[in-house]
Short mmCIF file of C-alpha atoms in Angstrom, two decimals:
data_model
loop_
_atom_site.label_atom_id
_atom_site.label_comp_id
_atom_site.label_asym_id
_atom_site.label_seq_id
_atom_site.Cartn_x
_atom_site.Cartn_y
_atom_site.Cartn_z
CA UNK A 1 82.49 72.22 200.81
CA UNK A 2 79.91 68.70 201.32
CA UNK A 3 77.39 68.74 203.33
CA UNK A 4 77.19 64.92 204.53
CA UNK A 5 73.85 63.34 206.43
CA UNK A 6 72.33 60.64 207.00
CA UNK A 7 68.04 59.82 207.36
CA UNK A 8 67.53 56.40 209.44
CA UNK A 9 63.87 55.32 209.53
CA UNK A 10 62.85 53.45 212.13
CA UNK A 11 59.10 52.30 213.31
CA UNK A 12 58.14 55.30 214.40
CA UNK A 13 60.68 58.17 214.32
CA UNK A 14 63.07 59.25 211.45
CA UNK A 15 66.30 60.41 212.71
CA UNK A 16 68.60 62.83 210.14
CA UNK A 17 71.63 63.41 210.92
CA UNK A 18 74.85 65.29 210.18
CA UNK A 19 78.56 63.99 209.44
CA UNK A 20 81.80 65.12 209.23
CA UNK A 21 84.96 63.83 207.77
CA UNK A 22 88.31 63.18 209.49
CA UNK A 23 91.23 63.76 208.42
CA UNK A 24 92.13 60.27 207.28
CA UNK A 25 88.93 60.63 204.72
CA UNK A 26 86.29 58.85 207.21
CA UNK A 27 83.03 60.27 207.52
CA UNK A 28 81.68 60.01 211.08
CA UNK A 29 78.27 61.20 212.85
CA UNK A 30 79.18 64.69 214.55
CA UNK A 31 76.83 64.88 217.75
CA UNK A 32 73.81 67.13 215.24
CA UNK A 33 70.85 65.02 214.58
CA UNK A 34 67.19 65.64 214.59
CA UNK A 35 64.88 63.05 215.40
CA UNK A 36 61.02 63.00 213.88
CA UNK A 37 57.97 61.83 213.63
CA UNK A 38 57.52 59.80 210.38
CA UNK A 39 54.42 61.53 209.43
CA UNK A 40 56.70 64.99 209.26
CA UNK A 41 56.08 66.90 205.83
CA UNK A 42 58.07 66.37 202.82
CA UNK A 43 59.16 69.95 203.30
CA UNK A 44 59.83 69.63 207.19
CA UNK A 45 61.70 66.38 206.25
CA UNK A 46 63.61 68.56 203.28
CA UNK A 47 64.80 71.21 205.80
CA UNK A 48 66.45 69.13 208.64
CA UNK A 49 68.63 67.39 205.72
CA UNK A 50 69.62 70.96 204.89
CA UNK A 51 70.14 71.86 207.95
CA UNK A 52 72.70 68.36 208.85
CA UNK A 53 74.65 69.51 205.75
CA UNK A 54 75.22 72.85 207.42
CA UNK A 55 76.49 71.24 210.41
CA UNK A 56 78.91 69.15 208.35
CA UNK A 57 82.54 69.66 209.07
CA UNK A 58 85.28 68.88 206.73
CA UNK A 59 88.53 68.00 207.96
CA UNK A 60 88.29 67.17 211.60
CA UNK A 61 90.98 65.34 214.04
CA UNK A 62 91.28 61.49 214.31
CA UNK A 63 90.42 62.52 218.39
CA UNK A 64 86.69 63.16 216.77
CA UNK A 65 86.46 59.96 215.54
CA UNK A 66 87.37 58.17 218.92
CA UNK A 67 84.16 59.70 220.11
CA UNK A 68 81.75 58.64 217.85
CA UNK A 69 80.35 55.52 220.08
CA UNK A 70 79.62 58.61 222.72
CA UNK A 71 77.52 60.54 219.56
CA UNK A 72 75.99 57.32 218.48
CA UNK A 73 74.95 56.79 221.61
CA UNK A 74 72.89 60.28 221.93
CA UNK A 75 70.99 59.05 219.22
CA UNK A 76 70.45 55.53 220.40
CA UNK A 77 68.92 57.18 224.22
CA UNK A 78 66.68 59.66 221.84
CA UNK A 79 64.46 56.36 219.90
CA UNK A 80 65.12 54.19 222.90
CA UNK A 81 67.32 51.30 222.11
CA UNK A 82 70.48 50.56 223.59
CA UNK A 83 73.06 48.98 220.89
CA UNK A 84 73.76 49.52 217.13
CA UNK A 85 72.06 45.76 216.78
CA UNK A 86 68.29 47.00 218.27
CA UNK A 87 69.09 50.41 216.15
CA UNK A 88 69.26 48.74 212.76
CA UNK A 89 65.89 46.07 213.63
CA UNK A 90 63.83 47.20 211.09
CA UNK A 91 65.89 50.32 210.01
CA UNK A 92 65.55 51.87 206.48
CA UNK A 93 68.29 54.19 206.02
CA UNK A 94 69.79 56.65 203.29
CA UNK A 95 73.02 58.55 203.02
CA UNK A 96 72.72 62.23 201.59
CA UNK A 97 75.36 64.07 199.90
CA UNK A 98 75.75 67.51 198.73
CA UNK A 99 78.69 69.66 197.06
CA UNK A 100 78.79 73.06 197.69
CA UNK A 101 78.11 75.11 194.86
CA UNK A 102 76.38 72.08 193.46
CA UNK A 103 73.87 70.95 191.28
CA UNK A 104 72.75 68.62 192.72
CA UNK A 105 72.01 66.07 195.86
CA UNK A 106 73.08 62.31 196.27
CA UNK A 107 70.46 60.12 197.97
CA UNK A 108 72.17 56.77 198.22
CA UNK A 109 69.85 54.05 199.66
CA UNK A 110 71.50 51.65 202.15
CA UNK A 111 71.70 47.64 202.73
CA UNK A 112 70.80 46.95 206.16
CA UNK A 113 72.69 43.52 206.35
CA UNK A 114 72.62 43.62 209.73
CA UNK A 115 74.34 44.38 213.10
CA UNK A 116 77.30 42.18 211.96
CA UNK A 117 77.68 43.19 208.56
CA UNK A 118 76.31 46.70 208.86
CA UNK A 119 74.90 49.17 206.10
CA UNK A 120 76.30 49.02 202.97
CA UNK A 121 75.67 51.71 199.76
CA UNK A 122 73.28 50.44 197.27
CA UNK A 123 74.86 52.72 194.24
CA UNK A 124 72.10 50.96 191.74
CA UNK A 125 69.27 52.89 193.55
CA UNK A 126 70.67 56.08 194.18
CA UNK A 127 68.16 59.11 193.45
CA UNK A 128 69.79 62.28 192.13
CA UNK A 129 67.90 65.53 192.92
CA UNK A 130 68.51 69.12 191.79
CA UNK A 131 69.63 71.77 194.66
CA UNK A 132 67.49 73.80 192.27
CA UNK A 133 64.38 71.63 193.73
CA UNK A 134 61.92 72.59 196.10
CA UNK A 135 61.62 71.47 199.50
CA UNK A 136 58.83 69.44 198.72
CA UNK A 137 60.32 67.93 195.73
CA UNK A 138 63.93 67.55 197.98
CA UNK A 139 61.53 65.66 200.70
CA UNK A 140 59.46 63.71 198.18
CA UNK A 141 62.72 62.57 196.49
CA UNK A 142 64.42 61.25 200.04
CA UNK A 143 60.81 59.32 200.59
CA UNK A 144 61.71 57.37 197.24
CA UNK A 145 65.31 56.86 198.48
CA UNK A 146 63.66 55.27 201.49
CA UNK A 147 61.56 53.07 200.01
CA UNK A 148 64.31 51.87 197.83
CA UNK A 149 66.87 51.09 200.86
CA UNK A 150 66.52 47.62 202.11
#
């Protein structure tokens, strides 16, 4: 099993949330997402990523994908903006990975190029983290990822 998430900050709120992968091998946001105030705990910030990979679904219909504007959207409403172009203005984002049993978790900073050209992975910054870790060290660790994404 994965456990697949993503952590968008924005100005003022961080918003983690969960993904799921459709059949054809495309990972889309699933409708779970927590949205928070930046100055949340490196613990509390630890436990909602844990808690998006337990939402993660693996294997999911191609009808779940045709939905994913009305899931995006959810999130858009909940920091106020009203397109994916005012959603990435000034948005630092990271994708989290995690195999279950696994070792360890993949914090893979993002590109924001922009609403045209999107996010794209920034592989030479990823962070690698022990499950083994610590909340705090888990939330510390996705802070670094974050200030690594551009």
């Amino acid at each position: 099993m994965i456990g697949y998430g993503s952590i968008d900050r924005l100005q003022y709120v961080t918003v983690v949330a969960s993904h799921s992968r459709v059949d054809t091998g495309i990972w889309v946001v699933n409708g779970w997402f927590r949205t928070l105030d930046n100055s949340i705990s490196d613990e509390g910030l630890a436990e909602a990523v844990l808690e998006a990979f337990a939402k993660t679904q693996d294997g999911v219909g191609q009808e779940f994908a045709e939905d994913v504007k009305g899931r995006m959207r959810q999130i858009f409403n909940s920091v106020g903006v009203d397109s994916y172009a005012a959603y990435l203005k000034g948005l630092v984002s990271v994708n989290a990975r995690r195999e279950f049993p696994g070792s360890f978790v993949e914090l893979t900073p993002m590109q924001n190029l922009g609403p045209r050209r999107g996010l794209r992975f920034d592989l030479d910054q990823m962070v690698v983290v022990s499950s083994d870790s610590g909340l705090n060290d888990l939330g510390a660790s996705i802070r670094v990822a974050l200030d690594r994404a551009s």
